[in-house]
C-alpha positions as a LaTeX table, in Angstrom:
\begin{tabular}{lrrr}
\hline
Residue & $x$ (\AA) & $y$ (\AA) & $z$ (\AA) \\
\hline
Unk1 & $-37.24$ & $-40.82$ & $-0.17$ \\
Unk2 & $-33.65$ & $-41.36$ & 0.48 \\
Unk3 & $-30.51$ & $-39.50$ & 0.28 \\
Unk4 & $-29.77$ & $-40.57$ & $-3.44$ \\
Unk5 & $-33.04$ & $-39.74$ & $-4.78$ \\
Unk6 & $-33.00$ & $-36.10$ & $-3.12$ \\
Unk7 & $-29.65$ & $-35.34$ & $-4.80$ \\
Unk8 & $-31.24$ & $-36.09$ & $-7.81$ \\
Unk9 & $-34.10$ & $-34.44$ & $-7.47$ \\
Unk10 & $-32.46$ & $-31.28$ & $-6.51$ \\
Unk11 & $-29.92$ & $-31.78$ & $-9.26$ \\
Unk12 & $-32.61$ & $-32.27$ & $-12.19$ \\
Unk13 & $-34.38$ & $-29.16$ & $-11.02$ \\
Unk14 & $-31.09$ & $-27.22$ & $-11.00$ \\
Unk15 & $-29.17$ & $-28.13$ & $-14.52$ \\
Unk16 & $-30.65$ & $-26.75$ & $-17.29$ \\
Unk17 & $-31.05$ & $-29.29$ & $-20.76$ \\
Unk18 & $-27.80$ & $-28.48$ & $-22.99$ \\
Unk19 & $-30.22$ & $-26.57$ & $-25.37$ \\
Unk20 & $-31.56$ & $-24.15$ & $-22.76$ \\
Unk21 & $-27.93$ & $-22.94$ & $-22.22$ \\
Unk22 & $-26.95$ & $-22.99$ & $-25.66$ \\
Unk23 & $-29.86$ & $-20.67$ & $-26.52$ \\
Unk24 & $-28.75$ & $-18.32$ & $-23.52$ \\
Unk25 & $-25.30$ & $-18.51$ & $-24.39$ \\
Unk26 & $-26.19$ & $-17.39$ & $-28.32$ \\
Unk27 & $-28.34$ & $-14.70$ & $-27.17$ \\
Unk28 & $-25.40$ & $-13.61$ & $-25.08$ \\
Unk29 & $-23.06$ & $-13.88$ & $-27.91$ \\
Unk30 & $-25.55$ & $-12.24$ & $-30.20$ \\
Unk31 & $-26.12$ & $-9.07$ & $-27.88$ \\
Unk32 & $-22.43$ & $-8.60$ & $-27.59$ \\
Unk33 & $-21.76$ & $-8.83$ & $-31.06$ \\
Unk34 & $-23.94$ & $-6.12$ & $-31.87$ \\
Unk35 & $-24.24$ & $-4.09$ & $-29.41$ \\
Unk36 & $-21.04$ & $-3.97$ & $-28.72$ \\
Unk37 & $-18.67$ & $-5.18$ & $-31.32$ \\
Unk38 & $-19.65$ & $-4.46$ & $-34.58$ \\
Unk39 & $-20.45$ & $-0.46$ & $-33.40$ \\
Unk40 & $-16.97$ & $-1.10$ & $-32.12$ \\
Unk41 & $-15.38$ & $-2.07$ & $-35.51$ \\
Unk42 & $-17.65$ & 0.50 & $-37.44$ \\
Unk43 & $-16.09$ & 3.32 & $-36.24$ \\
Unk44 & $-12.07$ & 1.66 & $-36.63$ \\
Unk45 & $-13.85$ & 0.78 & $-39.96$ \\
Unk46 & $-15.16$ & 4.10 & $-40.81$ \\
Unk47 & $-12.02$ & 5.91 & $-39.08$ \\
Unk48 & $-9.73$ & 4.34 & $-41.43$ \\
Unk49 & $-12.09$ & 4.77 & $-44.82$ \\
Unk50 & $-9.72$ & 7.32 & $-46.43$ \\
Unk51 & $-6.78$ & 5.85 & $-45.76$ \\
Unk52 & $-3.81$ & 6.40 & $-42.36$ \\
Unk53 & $-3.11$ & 9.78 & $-43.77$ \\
Unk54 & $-6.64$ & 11.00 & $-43.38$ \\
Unk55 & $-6.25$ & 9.45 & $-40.21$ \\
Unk56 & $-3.49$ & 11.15 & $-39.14$ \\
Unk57 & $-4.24$ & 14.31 & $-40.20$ \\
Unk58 & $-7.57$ & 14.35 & $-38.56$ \\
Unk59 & $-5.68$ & 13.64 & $-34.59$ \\
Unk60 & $-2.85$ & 16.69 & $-35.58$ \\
Unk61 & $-5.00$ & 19.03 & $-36.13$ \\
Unk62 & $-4.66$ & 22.13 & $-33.61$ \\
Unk63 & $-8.40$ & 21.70 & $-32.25$ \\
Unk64 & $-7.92$ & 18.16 & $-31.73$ \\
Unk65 & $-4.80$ & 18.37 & $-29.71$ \\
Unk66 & $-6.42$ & 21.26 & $-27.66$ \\
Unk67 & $-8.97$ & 18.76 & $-26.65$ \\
Unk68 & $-7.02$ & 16.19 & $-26.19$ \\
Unk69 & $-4.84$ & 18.01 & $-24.05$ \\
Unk70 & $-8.79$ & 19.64 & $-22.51$ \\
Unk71 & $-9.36$ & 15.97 & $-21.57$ \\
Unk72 & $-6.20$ & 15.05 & $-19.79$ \\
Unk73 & $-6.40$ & 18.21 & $-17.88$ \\
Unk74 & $-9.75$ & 17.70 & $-16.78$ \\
Unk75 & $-8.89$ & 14.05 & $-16.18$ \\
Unk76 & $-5.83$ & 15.00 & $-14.62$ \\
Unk77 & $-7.12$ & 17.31 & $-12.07$ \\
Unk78 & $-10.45$ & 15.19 & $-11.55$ \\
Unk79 & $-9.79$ & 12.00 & $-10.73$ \\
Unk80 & $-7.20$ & 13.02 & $-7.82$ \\
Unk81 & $-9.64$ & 15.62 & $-6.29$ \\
Unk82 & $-12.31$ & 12.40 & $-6.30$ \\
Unk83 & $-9.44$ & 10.18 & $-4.87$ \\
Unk84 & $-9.24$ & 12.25 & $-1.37$ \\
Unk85 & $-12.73$ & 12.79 & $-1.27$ \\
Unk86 & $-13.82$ & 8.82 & $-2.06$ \\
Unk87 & $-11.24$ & 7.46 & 0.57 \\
Unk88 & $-12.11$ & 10.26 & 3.23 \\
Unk89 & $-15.91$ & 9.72 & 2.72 \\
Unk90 & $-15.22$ & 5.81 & 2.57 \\
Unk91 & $-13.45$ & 5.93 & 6.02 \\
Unk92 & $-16.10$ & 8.30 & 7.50 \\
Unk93 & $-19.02$ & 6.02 & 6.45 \\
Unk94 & $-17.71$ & 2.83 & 6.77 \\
Unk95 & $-15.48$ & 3.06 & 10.02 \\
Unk96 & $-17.83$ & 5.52 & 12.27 \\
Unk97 & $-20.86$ & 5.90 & 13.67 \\
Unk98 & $-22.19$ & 10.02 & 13.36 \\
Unk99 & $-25.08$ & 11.82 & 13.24 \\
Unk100 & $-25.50$ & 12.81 & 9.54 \\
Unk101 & $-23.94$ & 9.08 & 8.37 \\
Unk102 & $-27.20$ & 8.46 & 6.38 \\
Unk103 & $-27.28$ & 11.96 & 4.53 \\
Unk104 & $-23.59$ & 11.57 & 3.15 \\
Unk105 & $-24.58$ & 8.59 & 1.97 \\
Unk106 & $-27.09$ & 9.79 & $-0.02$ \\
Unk107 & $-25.60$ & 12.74 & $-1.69$ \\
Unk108 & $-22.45$ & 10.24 & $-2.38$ \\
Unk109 & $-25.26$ & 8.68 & $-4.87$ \\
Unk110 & $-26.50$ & 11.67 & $-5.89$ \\
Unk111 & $-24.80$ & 12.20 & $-8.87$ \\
Unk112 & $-25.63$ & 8.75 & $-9.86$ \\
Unk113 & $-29.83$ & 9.62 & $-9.90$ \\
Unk114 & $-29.16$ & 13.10 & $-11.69$ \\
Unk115 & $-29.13$ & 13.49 & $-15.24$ \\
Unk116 & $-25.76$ & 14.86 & $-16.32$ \\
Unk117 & $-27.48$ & 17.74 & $-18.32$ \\
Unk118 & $-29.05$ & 18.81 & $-15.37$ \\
Unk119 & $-26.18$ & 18.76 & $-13.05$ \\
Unk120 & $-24.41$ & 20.85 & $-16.07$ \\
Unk121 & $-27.62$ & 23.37 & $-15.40$ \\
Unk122 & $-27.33$ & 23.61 & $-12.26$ \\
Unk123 & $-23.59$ & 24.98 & $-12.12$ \\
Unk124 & $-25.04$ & 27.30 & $-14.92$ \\
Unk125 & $-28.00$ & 28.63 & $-12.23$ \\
Unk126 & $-25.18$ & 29.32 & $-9.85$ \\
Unk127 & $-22.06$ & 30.36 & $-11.69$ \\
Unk128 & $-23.41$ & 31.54 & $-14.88$ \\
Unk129 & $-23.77$ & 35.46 & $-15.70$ \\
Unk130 & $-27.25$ & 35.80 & $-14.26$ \\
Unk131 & $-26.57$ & 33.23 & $-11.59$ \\
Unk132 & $-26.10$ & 33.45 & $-7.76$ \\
Unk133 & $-22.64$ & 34.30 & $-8.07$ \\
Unk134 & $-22.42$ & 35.58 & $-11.61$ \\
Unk135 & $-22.10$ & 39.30 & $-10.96$ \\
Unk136 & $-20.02$ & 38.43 & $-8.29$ \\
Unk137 & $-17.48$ & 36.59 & $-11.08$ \\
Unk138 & $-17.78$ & 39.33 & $-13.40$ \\
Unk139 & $-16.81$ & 42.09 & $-10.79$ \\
Unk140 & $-13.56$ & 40.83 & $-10.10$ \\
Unk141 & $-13.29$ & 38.78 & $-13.55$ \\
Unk142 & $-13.12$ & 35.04 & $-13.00$ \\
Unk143 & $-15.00$ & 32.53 & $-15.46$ \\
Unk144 & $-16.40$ & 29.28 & $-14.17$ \\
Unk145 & $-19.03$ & 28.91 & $-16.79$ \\
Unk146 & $-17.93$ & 28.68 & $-20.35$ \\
Unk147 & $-14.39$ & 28.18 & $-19.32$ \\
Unk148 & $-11.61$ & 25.46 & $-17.96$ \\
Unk149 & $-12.99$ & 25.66 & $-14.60$ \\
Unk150 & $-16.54$ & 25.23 & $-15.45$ \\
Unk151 & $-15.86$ & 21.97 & $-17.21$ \\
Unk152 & $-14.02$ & 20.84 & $-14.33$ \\
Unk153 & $-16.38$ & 20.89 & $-11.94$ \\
Unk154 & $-19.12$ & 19.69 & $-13.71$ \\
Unk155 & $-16.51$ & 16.80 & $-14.03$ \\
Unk156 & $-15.78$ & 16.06 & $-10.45$ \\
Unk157 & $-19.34$ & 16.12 & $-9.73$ \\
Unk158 & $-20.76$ & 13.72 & $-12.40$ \\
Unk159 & $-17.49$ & 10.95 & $-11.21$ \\
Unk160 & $-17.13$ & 11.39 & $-7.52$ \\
Unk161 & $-19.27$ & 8.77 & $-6.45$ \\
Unk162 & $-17.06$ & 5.82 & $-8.15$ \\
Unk163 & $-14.47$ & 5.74 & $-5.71$ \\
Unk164 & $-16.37$ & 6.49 & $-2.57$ \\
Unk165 & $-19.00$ & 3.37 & $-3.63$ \\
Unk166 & $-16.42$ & 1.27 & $-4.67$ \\
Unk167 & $-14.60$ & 1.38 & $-0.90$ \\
Unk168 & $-17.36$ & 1.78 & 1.03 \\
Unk169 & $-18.60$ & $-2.07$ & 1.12 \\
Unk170 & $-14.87$ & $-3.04$ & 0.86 \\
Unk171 & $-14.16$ & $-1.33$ & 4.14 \\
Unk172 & $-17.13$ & $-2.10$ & 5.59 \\
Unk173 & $-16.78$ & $-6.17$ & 4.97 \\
Unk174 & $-13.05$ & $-5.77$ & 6.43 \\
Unk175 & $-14.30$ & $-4.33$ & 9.83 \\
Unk176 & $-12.43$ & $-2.18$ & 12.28 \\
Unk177 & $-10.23$ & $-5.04$ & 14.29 \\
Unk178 & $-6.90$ & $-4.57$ & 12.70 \\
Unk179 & $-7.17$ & $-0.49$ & 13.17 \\
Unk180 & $-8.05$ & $-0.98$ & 16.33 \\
Unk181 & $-5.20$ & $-3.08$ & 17.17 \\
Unk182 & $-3.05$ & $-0.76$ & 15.68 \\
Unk183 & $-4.01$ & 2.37 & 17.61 \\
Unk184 & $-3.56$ & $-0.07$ & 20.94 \\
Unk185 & 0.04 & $-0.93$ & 19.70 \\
Unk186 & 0.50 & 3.27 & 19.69 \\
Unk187 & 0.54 & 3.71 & 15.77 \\
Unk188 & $-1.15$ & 7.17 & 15.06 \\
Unk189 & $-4.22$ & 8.11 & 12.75 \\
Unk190 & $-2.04$ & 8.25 & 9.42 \\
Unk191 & 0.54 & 5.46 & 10.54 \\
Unk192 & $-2.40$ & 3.07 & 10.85 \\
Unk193 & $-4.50$ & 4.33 & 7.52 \\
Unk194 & $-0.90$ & 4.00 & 5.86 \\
Unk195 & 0.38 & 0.98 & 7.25 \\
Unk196 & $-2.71$ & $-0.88$ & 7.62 \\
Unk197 & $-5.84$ & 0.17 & 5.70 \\
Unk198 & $-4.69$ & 1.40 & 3.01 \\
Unk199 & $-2.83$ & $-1.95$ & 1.71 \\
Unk200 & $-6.18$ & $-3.60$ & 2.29 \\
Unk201 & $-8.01$ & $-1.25$ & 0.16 \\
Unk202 & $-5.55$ & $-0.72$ & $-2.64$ \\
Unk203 & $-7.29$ & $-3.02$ & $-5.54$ \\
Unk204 & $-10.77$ & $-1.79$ & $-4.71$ \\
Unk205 & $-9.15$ & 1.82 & $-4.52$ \\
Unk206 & $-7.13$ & 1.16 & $-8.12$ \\
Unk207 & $-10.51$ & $-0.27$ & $-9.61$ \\
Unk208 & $-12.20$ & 3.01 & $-8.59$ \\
Unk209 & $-10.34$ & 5.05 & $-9.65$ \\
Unk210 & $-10.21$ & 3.75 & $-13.41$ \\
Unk211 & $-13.75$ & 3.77 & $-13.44$ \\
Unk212 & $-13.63$ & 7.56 & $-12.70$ \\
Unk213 & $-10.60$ & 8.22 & $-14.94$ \\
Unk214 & $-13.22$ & 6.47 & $-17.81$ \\
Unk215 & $-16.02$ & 8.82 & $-16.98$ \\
Unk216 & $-13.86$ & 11.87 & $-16.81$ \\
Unk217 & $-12.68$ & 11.37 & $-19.86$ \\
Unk218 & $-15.87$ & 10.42 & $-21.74$ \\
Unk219 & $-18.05$ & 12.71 & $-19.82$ \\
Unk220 & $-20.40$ & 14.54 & $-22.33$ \\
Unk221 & $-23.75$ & 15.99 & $-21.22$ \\
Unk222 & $-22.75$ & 17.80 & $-18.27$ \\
Unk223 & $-19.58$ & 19.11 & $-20.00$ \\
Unk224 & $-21.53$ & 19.74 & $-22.94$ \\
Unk225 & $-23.77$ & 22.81 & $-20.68$ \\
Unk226 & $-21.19$ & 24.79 & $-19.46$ \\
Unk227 & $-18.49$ & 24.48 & $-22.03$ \\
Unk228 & $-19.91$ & 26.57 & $-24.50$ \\
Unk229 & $-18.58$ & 24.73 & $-27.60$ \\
Unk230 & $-15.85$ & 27.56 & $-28.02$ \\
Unk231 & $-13.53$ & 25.72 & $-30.38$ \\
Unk232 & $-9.83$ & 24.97 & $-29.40$ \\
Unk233 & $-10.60$ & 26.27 & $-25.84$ \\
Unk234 & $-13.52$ & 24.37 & $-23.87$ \\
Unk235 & $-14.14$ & 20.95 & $-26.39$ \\
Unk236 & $-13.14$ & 17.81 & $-24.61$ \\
Unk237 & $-12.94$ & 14.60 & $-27.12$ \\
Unk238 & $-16.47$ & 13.79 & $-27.09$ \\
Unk239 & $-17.54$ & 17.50 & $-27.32$ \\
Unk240 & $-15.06$ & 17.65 & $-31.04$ \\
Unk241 & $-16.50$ & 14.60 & $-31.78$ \\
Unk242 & $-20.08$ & 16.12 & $-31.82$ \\
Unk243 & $-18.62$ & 19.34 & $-34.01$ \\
Unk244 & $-16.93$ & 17.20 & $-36.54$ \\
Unk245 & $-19.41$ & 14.98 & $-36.85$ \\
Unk246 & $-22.45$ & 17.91 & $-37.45$ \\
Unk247 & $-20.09$ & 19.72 & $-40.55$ \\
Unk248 & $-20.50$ & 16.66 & $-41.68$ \\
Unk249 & $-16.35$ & 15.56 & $-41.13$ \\
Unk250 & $-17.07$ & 11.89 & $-40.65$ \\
Unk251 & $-13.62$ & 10.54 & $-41.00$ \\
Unk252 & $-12.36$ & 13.37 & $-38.51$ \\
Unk253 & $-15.17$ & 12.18 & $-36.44$ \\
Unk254 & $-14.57$ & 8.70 & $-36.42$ \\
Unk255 & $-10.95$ & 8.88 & $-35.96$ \\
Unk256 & $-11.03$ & 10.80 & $-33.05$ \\
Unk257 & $-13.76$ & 8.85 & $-31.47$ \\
Unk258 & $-11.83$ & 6.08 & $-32.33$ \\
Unk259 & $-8.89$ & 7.76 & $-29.85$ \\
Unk260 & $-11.54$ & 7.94 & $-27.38$ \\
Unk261 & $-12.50$ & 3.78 & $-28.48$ \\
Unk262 & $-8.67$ & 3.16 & $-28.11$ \\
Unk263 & $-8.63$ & 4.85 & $-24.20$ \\
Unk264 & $-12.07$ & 2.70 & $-23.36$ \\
Unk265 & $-10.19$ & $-0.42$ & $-24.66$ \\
Unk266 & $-6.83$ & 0.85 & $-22.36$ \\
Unk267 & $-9.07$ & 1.07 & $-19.64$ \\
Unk268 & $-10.45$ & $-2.47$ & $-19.82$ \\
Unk269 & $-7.19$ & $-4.27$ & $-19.88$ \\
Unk270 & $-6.02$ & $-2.37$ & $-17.08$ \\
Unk271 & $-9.73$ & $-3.49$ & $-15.47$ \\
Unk272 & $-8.90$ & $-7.06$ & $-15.71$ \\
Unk273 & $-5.77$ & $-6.64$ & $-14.78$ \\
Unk274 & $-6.53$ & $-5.27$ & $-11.53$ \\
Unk275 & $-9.13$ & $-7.74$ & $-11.13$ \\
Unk276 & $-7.13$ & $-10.52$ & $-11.91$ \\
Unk277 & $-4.42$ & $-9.43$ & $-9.51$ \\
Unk278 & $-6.91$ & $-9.02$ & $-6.49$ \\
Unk279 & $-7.99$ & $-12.80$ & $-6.78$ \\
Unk280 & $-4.82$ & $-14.07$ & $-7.14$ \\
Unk281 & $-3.87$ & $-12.22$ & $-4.17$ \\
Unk282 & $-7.37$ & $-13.29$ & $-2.17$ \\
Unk283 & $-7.03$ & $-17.22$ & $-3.36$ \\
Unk284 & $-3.21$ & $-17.11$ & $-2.13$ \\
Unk285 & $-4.35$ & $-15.69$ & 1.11 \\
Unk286 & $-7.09$ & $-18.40$ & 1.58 \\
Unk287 & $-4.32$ & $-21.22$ & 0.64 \\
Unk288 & $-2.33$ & $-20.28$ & 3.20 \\
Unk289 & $-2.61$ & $-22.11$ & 6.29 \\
Unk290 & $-4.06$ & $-20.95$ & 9.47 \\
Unk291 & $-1.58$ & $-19.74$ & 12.26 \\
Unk292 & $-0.73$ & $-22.21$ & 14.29 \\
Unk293 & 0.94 & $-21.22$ & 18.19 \\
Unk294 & 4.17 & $-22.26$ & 18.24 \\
Unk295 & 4.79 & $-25.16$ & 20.64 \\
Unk296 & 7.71 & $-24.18$ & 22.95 \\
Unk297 & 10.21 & $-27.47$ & 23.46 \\
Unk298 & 12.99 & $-27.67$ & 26.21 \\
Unk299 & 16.72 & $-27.60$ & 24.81 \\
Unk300 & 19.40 & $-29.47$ & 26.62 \\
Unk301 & 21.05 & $-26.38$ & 27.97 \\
Unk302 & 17.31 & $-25.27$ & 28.93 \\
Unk303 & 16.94 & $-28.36$ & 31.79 \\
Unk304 & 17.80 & $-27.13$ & 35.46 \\
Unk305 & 20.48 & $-28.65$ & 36.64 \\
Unk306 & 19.93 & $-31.02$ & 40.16 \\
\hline
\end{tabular}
């Protein structure tokens, strides 16, 4: 068999007939449509029913805005508190060698194999009122459970593994030469982390940290335990949501999950974005040319004089 008739051989058991992909491709099509699309436009469809006033009036009322402004909070105080902890335990695990190495790893992807509503139980068993620390709390008056703090936490535990996992192969594939370089040239810890690491990490770092901004924000079961549905206090988005939609206040309950809809969508185009930016930036860097040592060449003032 020669060369010819292996490439065609390999070819015709690679490439599909056009009918195979056109089924795949409909079934595609088909799932995203809906799955994903038409739920999509039901709830623009049935947020809108009654009209833009209804609308309206269903975003200004005072509970909404208290979890709207719930959400960003959490959000707000989340996702930074998940930032230092994914690059330090991204650095740790992917630039050392320690005893240990393999348990961080795992309870990184912890929160990943634990159902939300159980992590939301277990900050109940230790900070509720007949918790580990619940008479504790109540002594000198501080509320975890049932309160702002409560929902935080149960926040930062369900999202803290998105940053952490999305830098940890990222550093890893990038290796440890150009630090180490640095240190020998006498830049510090933070000068080299700054100067060097960080600009190498900073679309994987921006990609993780709008996947964790999306969780925080549509974060439900955990939040849902230790809230304690108190109305206008502890109700995030989805948690109103829920309420409006159980008294039976479907357009209220479509048009604020449509809010919620609206921030997914946000949080897309700033996906794509990113992503779009980091291979631009890697196919530029692969265009360029390799460095080449510049060839030194004698000027006329440079020959020795006889």
């Amino acid at each position: 068999m020669n060369h010819a008739s292996t490439v065609r051989t390999v070819h015709a058991a690679t490439t599909e007939p056009a009918w195979v992909k056109w089924i795949l491709t409909g079934i595609a099509l088909s799932f995203i449509f809906l799955f994903l699309l038409l739920p999509l436009a039901a709830v623009f469809t049935e947020a809108l029913r009654k009209g833009l006033g209804s609308f309206w009036d269903a975003l200004q009322e005072p509970d909404a805005w208290s979890a709207i402004r719930l959400t960003l909070l959490t959000a707000g105080i989340a996702v930074p508190l998940n930032l230092v902890f994914g690059v330090a335990a991204a650095w740790a695990v992917a630039k050392f060698e320690f005893r240990g190495k393999a348990f961080l790893t795992t309870l990184i992807d912890l929160p990943f194999s634990v159902s939300p509503v159980v992590a939301g139980l277990i900050y109940v068993l230790v900070f509720g009122a007949q918790g580990w620390f619940g008479p504790w709390l109540q002594a000198h008056d501080i509320k975890i459970i049932f309160a702002v703090p409560g929902i935080i936490l149960a926040t930062i535990f369900v999202t803290f593994p998105f940053i952490a996992r999305e830098l940890i192969p990222l550093i890893q594939a990038q290796g440890t030469e150009e630090e180490q370089a640095a240190i020998v040239l006498g830049a510090s810890g933070w000068q080299t982390f700054w100067y060097v690491t960080l600009p190498n990490i900073k679309w994987g770092l921006i990609y993780g940290v709008i996947l964790c901004n999306a969780r925080a924000m549509g974060e439900f079961g955990a939040v849902s335990v230790v809230s304690g549905h108190i109305r206008g206090q502890t109700n995030t988005l989805p948690l109103h949501v829920e309420i409006l939609y159980n008294e039976y206040q479907s357009v209220a309950a479509f048009a604020v999950a449509s809010l919620l809809a609206l921030l997914a969508l946000l949080t897309l185009v700033i996906k794509s974005l990113v992503e779009w930016r980091f291979e631009r930036e890697q196919k530029a860097a692969l265009s360029l040319p390799p460095e080449q040592p510049l060839a030194y060449s004698a000027q006329p003032h440079d020959t020795p004089k006889s």
